Short mmCIF file of C-alpha atoms in Angstrom, two decimals:
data_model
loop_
_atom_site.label_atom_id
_atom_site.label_comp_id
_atom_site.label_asym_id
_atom_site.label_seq_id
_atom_site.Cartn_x
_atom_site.Cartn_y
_atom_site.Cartn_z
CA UNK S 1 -10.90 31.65 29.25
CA UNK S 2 -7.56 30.78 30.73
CA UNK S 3 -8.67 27.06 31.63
CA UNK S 4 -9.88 26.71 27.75
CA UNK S 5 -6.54 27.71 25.95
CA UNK S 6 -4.69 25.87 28.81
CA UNK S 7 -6.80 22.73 28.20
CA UNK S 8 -7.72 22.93 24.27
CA UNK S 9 -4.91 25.42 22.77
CA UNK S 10 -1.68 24.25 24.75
CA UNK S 11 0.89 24.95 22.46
CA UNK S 12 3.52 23.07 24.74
CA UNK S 13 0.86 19.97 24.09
CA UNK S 14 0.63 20.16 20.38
CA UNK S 15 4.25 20.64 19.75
CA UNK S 16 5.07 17.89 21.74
CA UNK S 17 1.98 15.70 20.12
CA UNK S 18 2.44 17.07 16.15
CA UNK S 19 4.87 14.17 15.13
CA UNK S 20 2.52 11.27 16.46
CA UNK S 21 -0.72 13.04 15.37
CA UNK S 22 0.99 13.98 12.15
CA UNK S 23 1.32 10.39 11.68
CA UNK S 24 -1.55 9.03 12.58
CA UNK S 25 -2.83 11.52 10.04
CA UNK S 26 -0.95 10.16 7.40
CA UNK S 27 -2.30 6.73 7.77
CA UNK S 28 -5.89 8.48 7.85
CA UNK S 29 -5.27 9.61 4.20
CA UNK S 30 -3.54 6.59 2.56
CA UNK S 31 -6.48 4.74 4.41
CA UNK S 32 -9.18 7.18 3.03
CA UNK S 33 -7.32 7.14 -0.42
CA UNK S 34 -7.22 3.34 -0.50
CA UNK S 35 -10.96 2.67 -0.05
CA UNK S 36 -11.71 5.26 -2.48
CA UNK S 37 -10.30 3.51 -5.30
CA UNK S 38 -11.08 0.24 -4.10
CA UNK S 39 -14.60 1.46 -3.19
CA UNK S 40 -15.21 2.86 -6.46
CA UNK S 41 -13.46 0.52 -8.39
CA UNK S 42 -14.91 -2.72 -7.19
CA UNK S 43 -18.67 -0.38 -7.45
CA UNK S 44 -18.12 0.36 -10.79
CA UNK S 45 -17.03 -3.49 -12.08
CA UNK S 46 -20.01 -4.68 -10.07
CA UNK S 47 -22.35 -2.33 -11.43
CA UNK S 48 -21.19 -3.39 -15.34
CA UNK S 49 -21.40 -6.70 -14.09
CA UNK S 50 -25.02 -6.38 -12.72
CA UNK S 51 -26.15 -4.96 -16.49
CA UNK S 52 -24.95 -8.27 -18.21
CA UNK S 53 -28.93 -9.74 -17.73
CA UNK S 54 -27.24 -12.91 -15.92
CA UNK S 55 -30.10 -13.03 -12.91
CA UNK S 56 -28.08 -15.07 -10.69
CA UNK S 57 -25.27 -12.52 -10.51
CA UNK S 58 -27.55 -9.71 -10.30
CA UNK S 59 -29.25 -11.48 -7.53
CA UNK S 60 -25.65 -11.91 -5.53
CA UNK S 61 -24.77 -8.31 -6.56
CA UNK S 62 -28.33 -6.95 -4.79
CA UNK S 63 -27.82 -8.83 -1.60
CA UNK S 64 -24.38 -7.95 -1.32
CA UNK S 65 -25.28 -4.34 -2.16
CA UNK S 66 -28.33 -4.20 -0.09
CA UNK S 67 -26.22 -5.54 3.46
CA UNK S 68 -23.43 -3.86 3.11
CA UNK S 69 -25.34 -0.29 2.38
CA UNK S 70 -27.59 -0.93 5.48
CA UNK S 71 -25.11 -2.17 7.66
CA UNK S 72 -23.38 0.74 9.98
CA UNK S 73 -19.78 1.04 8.89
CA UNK S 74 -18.77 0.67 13.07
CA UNK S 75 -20.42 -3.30 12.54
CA UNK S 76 -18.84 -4.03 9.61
CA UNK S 77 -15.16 -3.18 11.35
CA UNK S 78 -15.99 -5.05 14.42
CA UNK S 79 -17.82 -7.99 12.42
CA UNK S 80 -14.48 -8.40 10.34
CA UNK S 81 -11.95 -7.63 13.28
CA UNK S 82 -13.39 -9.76 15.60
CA UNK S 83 -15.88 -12.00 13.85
CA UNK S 84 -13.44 -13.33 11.04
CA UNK S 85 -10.96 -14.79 12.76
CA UNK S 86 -12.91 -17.42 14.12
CA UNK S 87 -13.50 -18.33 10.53
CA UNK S 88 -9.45 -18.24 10.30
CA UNK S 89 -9.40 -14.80 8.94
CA UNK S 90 -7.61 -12.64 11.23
CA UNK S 91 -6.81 -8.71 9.39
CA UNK S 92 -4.24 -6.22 10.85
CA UNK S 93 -6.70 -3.85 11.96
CA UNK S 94 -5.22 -1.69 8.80
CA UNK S 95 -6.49 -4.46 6.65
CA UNK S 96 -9.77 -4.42 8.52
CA UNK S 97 -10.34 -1.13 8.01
CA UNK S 98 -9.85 -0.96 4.34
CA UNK S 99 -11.45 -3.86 3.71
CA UNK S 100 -14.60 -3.30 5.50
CA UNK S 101 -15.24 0.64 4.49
CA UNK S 102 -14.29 -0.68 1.09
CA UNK S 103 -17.44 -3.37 1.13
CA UNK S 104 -19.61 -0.49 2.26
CA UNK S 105 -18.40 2.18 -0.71
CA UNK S 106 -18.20 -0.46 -3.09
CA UNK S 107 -22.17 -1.29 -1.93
CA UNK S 108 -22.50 2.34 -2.37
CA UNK S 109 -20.94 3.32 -5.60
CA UNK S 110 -22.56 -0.53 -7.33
CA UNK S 111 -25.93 0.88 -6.71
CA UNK S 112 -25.11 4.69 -7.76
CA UNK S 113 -23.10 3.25 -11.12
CA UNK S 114 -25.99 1.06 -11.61
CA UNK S 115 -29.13 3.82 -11.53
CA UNK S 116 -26.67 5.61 -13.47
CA UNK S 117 -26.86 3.44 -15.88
CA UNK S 118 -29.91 3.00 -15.67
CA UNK S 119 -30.84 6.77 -15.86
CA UNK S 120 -29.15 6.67 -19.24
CA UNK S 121 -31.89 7.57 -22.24
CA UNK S 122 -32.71 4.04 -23.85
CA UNK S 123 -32.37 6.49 -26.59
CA UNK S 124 -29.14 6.43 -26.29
CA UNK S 125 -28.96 2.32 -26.54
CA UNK S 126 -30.75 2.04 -29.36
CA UNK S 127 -28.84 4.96 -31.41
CA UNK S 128 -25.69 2.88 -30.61
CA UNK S 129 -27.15 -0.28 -31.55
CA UNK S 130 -28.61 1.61 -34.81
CA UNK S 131 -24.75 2.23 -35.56
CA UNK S 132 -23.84 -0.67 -35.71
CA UNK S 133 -22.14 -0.85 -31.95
CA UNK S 134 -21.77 -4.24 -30.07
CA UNK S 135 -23.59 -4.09 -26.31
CA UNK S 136 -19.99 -4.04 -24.48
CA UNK S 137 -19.19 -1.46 -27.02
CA UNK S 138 -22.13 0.62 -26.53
CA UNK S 139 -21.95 0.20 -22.65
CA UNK S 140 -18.30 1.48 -22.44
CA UNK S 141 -18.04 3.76 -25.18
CA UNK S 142 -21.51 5.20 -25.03
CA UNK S 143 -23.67 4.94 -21.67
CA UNK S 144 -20.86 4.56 -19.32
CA UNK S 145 -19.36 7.63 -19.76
CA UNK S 146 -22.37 9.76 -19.63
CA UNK S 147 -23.54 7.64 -16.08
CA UNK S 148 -20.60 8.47 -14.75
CA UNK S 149 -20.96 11.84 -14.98
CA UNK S 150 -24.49 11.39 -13.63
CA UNK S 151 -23.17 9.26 -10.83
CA UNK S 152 -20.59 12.07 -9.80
CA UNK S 153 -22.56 14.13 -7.05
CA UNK S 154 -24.21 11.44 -5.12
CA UNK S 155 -20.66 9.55 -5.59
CA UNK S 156 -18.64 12.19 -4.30
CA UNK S 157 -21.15 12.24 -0.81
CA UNK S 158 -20.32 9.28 -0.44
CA UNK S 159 -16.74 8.55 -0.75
CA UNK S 160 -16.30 11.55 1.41
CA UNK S 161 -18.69 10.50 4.03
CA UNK S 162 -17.15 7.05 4.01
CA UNK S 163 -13.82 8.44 4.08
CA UNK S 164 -14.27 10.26 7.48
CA UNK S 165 -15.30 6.29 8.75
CA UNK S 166 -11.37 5.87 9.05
CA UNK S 167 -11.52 7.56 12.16
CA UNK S 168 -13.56 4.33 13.09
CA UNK S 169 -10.41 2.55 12.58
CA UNK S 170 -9.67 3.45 16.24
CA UNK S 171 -12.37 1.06 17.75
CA UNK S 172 -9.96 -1.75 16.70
CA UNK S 173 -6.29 -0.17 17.65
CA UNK S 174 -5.97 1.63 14.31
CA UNK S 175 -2.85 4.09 14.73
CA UNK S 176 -4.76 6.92 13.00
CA UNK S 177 -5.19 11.01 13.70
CA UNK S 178 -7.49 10.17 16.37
CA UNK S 179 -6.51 7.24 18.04
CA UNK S 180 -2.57 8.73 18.43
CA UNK S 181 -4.24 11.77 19.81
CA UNK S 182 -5.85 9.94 22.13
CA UNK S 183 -2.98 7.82 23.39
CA UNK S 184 -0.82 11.00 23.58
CA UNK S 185 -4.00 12.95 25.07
CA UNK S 186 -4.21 10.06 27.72
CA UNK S 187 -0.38 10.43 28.66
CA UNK S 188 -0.14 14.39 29.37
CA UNK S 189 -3.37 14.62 30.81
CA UNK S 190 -4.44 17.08 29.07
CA UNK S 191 -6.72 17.24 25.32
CA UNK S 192 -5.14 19.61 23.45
CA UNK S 193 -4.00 16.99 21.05
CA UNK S 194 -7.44 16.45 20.13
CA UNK S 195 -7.97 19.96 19.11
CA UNK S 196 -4.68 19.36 16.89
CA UNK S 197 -6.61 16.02 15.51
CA UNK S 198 -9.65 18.23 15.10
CA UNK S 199 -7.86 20.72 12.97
CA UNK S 200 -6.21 18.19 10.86
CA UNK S 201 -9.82 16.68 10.00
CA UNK S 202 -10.53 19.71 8.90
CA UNK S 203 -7.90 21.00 7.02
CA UNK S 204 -8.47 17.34 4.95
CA UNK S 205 -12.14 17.81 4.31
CA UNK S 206 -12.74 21.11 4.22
CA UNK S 207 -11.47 21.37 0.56
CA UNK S 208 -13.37 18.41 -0.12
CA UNK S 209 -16.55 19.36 1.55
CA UNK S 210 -16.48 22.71 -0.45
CA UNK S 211 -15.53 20.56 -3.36
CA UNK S 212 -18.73 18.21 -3.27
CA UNK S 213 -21.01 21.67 -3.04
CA UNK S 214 -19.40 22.69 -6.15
CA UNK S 215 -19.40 19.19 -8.09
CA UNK S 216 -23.23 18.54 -7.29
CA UNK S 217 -24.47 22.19 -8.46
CA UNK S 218 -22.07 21.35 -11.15
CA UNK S 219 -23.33 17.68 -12.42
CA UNK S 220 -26.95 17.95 -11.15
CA UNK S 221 -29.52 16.92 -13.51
CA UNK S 222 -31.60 19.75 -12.07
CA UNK S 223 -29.29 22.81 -12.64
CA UNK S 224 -29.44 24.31 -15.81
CA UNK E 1 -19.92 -25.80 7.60
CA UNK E 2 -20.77 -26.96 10.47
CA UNK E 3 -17.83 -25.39 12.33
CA UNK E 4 -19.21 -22.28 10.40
CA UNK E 5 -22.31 -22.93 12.02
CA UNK E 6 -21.38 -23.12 15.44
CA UNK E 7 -19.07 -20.35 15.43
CA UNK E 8 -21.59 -17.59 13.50
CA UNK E 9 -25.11 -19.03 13.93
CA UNK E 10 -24.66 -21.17 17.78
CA UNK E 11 -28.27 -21.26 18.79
CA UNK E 12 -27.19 -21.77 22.73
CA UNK E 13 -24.84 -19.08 22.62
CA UNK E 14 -28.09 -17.31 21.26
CA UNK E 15 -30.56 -18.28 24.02
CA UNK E 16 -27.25 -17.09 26.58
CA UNK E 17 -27.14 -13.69 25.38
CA UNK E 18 -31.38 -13.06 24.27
CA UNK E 19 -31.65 -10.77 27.36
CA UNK E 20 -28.71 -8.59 26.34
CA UNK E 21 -29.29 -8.10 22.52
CA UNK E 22 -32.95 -7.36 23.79
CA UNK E 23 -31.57 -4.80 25.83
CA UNK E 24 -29.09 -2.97 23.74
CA UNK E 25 -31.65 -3.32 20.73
CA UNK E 26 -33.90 -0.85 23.42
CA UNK E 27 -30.95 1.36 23.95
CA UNK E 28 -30.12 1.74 20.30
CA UNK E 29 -33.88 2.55 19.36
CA UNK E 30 -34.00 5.31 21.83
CA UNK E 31 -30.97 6.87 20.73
CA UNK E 32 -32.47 7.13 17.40
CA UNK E 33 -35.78 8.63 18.60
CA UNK E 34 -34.20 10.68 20.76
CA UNK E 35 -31.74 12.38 18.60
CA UNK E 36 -33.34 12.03 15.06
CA UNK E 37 -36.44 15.13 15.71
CA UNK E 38 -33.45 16.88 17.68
CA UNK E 39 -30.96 16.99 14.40
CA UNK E 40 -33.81 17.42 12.21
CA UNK E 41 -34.73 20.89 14.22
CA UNK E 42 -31.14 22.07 14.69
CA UNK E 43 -31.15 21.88 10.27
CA UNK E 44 -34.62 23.37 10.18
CA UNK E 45 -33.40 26.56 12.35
CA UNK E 46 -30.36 26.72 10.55
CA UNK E 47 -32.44 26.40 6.80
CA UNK E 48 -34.61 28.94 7.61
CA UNK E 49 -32.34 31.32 9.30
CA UNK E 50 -30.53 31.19 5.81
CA UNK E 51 -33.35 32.04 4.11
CA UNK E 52 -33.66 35.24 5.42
CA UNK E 53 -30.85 36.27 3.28
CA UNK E 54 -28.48 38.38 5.93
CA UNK E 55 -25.09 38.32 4.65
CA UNK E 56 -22.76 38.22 7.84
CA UNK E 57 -25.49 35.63 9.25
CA UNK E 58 -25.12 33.34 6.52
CA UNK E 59 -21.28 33.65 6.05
CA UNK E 60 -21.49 31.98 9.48
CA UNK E 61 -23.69 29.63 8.91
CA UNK E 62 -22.00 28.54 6.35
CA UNK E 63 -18.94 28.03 7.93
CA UNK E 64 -21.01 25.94 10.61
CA UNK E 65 -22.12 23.71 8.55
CA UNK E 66 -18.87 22.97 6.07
CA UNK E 67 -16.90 22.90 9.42
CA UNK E 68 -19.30 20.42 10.97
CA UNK E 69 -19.32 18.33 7.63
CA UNK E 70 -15.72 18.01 7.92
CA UNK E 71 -15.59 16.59 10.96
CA UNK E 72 -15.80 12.68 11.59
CA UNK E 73 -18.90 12.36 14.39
CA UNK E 74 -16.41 9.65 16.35
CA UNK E 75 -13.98 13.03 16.79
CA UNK E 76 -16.96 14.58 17.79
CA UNK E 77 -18.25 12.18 20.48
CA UNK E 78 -14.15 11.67 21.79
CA UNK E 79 -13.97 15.62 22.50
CA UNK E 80 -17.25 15.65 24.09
CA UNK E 81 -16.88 12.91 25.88
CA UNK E 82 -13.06 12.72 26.99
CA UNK E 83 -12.39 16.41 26.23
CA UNK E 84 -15.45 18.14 27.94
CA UNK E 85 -14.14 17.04 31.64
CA UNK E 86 -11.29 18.67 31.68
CA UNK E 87 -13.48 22.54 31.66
CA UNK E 88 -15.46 20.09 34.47
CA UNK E 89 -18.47 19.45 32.06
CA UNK E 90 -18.48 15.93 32.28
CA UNK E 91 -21.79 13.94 30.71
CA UNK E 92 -22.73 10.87 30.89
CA UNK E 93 -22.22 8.58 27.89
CA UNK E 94 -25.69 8.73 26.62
CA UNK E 95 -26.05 12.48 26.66
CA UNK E 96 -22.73 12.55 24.84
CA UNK E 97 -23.69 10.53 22.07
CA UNK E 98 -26.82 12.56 21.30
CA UNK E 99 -24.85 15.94 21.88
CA UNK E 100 -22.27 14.10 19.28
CA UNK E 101 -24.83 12.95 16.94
CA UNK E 102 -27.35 15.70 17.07
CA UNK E 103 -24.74 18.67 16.60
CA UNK E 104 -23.19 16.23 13.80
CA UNK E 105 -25.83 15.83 11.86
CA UNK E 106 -27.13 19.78 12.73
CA UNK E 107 -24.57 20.42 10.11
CA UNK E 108 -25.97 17.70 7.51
CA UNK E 109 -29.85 18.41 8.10
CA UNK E 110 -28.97 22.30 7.28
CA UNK E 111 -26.94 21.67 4.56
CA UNK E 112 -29.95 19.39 2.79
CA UNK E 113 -32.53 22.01 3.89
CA UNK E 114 -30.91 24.79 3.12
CA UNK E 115 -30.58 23.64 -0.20
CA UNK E 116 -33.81 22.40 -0.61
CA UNK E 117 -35.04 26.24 0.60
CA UNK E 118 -32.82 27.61 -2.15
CA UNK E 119 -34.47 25.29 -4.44
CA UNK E 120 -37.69 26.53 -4.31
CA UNK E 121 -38.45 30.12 -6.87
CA UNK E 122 -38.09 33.19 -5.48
CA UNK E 123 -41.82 33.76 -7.38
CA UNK E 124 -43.21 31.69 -4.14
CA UNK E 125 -42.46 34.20 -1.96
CA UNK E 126 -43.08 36.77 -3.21
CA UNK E 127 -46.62 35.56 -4.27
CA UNK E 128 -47.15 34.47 -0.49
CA UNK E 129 -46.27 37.84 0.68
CA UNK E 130 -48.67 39.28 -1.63
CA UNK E 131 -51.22 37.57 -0.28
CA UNK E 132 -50.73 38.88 2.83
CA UNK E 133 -48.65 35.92 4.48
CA UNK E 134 -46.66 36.93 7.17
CA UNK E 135 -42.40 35.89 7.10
CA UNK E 136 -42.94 32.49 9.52
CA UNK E 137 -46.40 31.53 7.76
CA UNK E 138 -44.36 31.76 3.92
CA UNK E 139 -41.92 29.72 5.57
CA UNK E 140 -44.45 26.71 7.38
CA UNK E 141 -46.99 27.01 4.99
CA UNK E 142 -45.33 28.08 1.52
CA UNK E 143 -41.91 27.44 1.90
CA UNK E 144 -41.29 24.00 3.56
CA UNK E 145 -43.36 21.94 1.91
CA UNK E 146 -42.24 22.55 -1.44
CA UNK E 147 -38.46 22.59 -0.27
CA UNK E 148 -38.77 19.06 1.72
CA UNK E 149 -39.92 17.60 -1.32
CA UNK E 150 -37.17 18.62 -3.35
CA UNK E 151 -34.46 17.03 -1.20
CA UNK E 152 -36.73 14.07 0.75
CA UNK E 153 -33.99 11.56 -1.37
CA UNK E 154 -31.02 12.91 0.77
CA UNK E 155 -33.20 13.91 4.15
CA UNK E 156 -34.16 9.96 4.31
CA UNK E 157 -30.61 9.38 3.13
CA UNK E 158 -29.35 11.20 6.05
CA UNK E 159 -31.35 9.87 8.11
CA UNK E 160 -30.92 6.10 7.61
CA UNK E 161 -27.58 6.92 8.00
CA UNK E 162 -28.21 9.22 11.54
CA UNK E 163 -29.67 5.91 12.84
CA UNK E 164 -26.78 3.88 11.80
CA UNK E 165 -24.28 6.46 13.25
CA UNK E 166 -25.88 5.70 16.90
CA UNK E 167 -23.56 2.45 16.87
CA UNK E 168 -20.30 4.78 17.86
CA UNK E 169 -22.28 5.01 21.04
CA UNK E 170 -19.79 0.95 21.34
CA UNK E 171 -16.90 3.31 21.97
CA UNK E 172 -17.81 5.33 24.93
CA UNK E 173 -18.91 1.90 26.53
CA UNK E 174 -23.15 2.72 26.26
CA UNK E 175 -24.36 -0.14 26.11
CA UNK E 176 -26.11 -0.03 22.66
CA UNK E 177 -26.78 -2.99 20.28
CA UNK E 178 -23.56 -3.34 18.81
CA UNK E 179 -21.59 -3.19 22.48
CA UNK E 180 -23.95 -5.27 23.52
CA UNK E 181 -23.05 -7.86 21.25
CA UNK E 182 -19.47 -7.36 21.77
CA UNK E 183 -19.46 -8.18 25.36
CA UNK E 184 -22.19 -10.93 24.54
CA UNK E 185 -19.29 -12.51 22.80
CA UNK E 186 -16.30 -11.75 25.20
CA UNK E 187 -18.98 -13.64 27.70
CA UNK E 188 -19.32 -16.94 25.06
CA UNK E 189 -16.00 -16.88 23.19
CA UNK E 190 -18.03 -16.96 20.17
CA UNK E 191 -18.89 -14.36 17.57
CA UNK E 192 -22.63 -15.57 17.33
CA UNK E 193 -23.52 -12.16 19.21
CA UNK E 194 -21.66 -10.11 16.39
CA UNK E 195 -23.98 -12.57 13.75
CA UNK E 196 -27.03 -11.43 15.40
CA UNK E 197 -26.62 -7.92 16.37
CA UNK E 198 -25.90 -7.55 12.44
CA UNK E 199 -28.94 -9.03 11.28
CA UNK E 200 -30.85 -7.22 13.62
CA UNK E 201 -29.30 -4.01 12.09
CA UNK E 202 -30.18 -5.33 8.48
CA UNK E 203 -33.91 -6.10 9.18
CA UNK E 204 -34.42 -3.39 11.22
CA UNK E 205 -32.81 -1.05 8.43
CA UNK E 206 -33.26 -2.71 5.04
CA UNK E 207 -37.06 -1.53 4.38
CA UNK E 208 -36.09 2.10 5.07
CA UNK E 209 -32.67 1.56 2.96
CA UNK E 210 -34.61 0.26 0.01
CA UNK E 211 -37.30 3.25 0.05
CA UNK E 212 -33.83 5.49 0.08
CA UNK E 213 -32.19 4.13 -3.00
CA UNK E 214 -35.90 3.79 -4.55
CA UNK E 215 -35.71 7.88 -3.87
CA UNK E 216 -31.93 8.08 -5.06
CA UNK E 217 -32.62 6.94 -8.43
CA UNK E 218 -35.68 9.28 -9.06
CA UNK E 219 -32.95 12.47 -8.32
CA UNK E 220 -30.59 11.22 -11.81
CA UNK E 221 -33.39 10.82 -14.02
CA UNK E 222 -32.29 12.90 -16.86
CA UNK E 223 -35.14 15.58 -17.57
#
C-alpha cells in the first residue's frame, strides 16, 4: 500500500510536476477546442456542398470522407508529420496535430451532416418548395436546422472521441498533458505525474462524457 | 509528379521493405483478434450485471464506465506500460496493449450494451419469467438478442474503431503495421512505407467502415 501512494500519489511529485502538466494540459484543450470547430465546421460546409447534385464533387467529398474515417487517427499524425515533408510540407507537430484530427472529424461530421440531411422528411422539401422557398433557402432555413439537431448525438461521440486523439499528439513531440508528464515522469523516476495527467483527463471529459449520455437520450429519434 | 512518385509510391523501396509490412500486417491482425472477443466480454459482464438492477452495484458501474470513457487509451497504455514497473509488474509490450485496449474499450462495449439492455421493454422479462425462464436463460435467450440489435450501429462502430486503436501499439515500440512502416522508412529515407502501411489500413478497413455508416444512417431515420 505504501509502495502505491509512494509511486502513484507522491504529493512531493505532483507539486513539483503541476506547472508543466498544467501546461501541457492547456495545449490539450486549445488543441481539442481547435479541431472541434475546424472538424465540424469544414463537416458541415462539405456536407452542404455534397447536397448541391454536382457528382464530381460528391465523388471527391466520398473518397475524402471514406479515407479519412477509416484511417486510424495515430496514421494520419505520422503520415502528415513525417510523410509531408518530403512533399515540402513540414507542420510543427502542433500544426500536425490539428490538422490531421481535423481531416478525420471533418470526415466524420461530412458524413453525419450529410445522413442528416438526408434523414430529413422529403416532406419537408417539398412544403418549402410549395412556399415558394428557393433550394439554398429551403436547405438553410428549413432542413438544415432540423439535421442538425438530428446530427447532435452521434456528433457529440465523435468530437469527444476525437478530442481525446490529442493525447496522440505525443507520438510526434507534442508538449501536451501526457507527453510533459512523461518527460517530468522520466526525470524523477518516479510516475506519479501520470496519475496527475490521468486526473486532468478526467476532470476534462468527465463533464463531457456525462454530457453526451444526456444529449443522445435527449436528441434521439427513438426517445419519446 | 514524378518526384511525387518516387517519394510516396517508390516501387524498390516497396520490394525492400515487403517482408516487414508483411510482418507487422500479422502483428496488427492478431492484436485485433486477440483483444476484440476480450473487450466485447468485459461489456457483456458489465451489461448484464447492470441489468440486474442493484443500486450500489450499478452506481459503480457506472462510474467505471464514464471514468474509463474519459480516459484517452494512449494514457492508458503509458501507465500500464511505463507506470506498472515501478509496483514490479512489468509486461511485455504486447500484453500491454491488449490490457490497454481491452480495459479501454471494457468501458465502451458496456456503455453500448448496457444501453441496448435498457432498450429492450421491461414486458420481455417479465413474459420470459413467466414462462418459466430462469435469470441467465432471459438474459442469452430473451434479452441479448433483442438488445444487440438495437445498438449493432454503434457495437460495429466501436469496433472498427477498437481495430484501428491497435496502431498505439507504434508507441511502446511493438512492432505492429504502422511501426513497422515507420522504421521501414527510417531504413529507405523515403516515406513509401508510410504510403503503404496506409493503404493497407484503408482496404483492410473500408468494407467494414462502409457497412458502419450504412448502419449509422438507419439510427436518424425520423420515425
Amino acid at each position: 500500500m505504501d509502495k502505491i501512494v509512494e509511486n502513484y500519489f507522491n504529493l512531493q511529485v505532483m507539486v513539483e510536476a503541476f506547472p508543466t502538466v498544467l501546461g501541457g494540459f492547456g495545449l490539450t484543450v486549445l488543441v481539442s477546442i481547435l479541431v472541434i470547430i475546424l472538424g465540424i465546421g469544414v463537416g458541415l460546409g462539405f456536407a452542404v456542398l455534397h447536397c448541391m447534385n454536382s457528382r464530381a464533387l460528391s465523388a471527391a467529398i466520398v473518397v475524402y470522407v471514406d479515407l479519412f474515417r477509416t484511417l486510424p487517427q495515430l496514421v494520419v499524425i505520422i503520415f502528415v508529420y513525417f510523410g509531408l515533408p518530403y512533399a515540402g510540407l513540414a507542420l510543427s507537430p502542433f500544426a500536425t496535430t490539428v490538422v490531421a484530427l481535423a481531416l478525420v472529424l471533418s470526415a466524420f461530421a461530412t458524413e453525419i451532416f450529410h445522413s442528416a440531411i438526408r434523414a430529413v422528411p422529403r416532406g419537408q422539401w417539398e412544403a418549402s418548395e410549395a412556399l415558394g422557398f428557393t433550394y439554398f433557402r429551403a436547405l438553410f432555413l428549413i432542413v438544415l436546422p432540423q439535421a442538425i439537431r438530428l446530427a447532435i448525438p452521434l456528433l457529440t461521440n465523435r468530437a469527444i472521441a476525437i478530442s481525446k486523439g490529442t493525447a496522440l499528439g505525443t507520438a510526434v513531440a507534442l508538449p501536451e498533458t501526457l507527453g510533459q508528464a512523461q518527460s517530468v515522469m522520466a526525470i524523477v523516476a518516479n510516475p506519479s505525474p501520470l496519475t496527475l495527467a490521468a486526473a486532468f483527463y478526467l476532470t476534462f471529459f468527465i463533464p463531457l462524457v456525462i454530457a453526451s449520455r444526456w444529449v443522445e437520450r435527449k436528441f434521439s429519434p427513438r426517445s419519446r | 509528379m514524378d518526384i511525387f512518385l518516387e517519394n510516396f509510391f517508390n516501387i524498390d523501396s516497396l520490394i525492400q521493405i515487403y517482408p516487414l509490412l508483411v510482418q507487422g500486417l500479422e502483428l496488427t491482425l492478431l492484436l485485433a483478434i486477440v483483444t476484440l472477443p476480450l473487450a466485447v466480454l468485459c461489456g457483456l459482464l458489465i451489461a448484464i450485471l447492470y441489468s440486474f438492477h442493484i443500486r450500489w452495484l450499478n452506481i459503480l458501474l457506472l462510474i467505471y464506465v464514464d471514468v474509463l470513457r474519459s480516459f484517452p487509451v494512449i494514457v492508458l497504455l503509458v501507465l500500464i506500460f511505463y507506470g506498472l514497473p515501478f509496483l514490479g509488474l512489468k509486461l511485455g509490450s504486447f500484453a500491454a496493449v491488449v490490457m490497454a485496449i481491452t480495459v479501454n474499450n471494457s468501458g465502451y462495449y458496456g456503455e453500448i450494451l448496457r444501453a441496448g439492455v435498457e432498450s429492450v421493454p421491461k414486458g420481455q422479462r417479465e413474459a420470459a419469467h413467466a414462462l418459466g425462464f430462469g435469470p441467465i436463460r432471459t438474459v442469452v435467450y430473451i434479452i441479448l438478442p433483442q438488445a444487440i440489435r438495437n445498438v449493432l450501429a454503434p457495437l460495429a462502430s466501436n469496433s472498427l474503431e477498437l481495430v484501428k486503436t491497435t496502431s498505439i501499439a507504434a508507441l511502446v515500440a511493438l512492432p505492429e503495421l504502422l511501426r513497422s512502416a515507420r522504421v521501414a522508412q527510417e531504413q529507405t529515407y523515403n516515406p513509401t512505407p508510410l504510403t503503404a502501411a496506409a493503404l493497407i489500413f484503408f482496404v483492410l478497413l473500408w468494407p467494414f467502415a462502409r457497412w458502419v455508416a450504412k448502419l449509422e444512417r438507419r439510427t436518424m431515420i425520423v420515425r
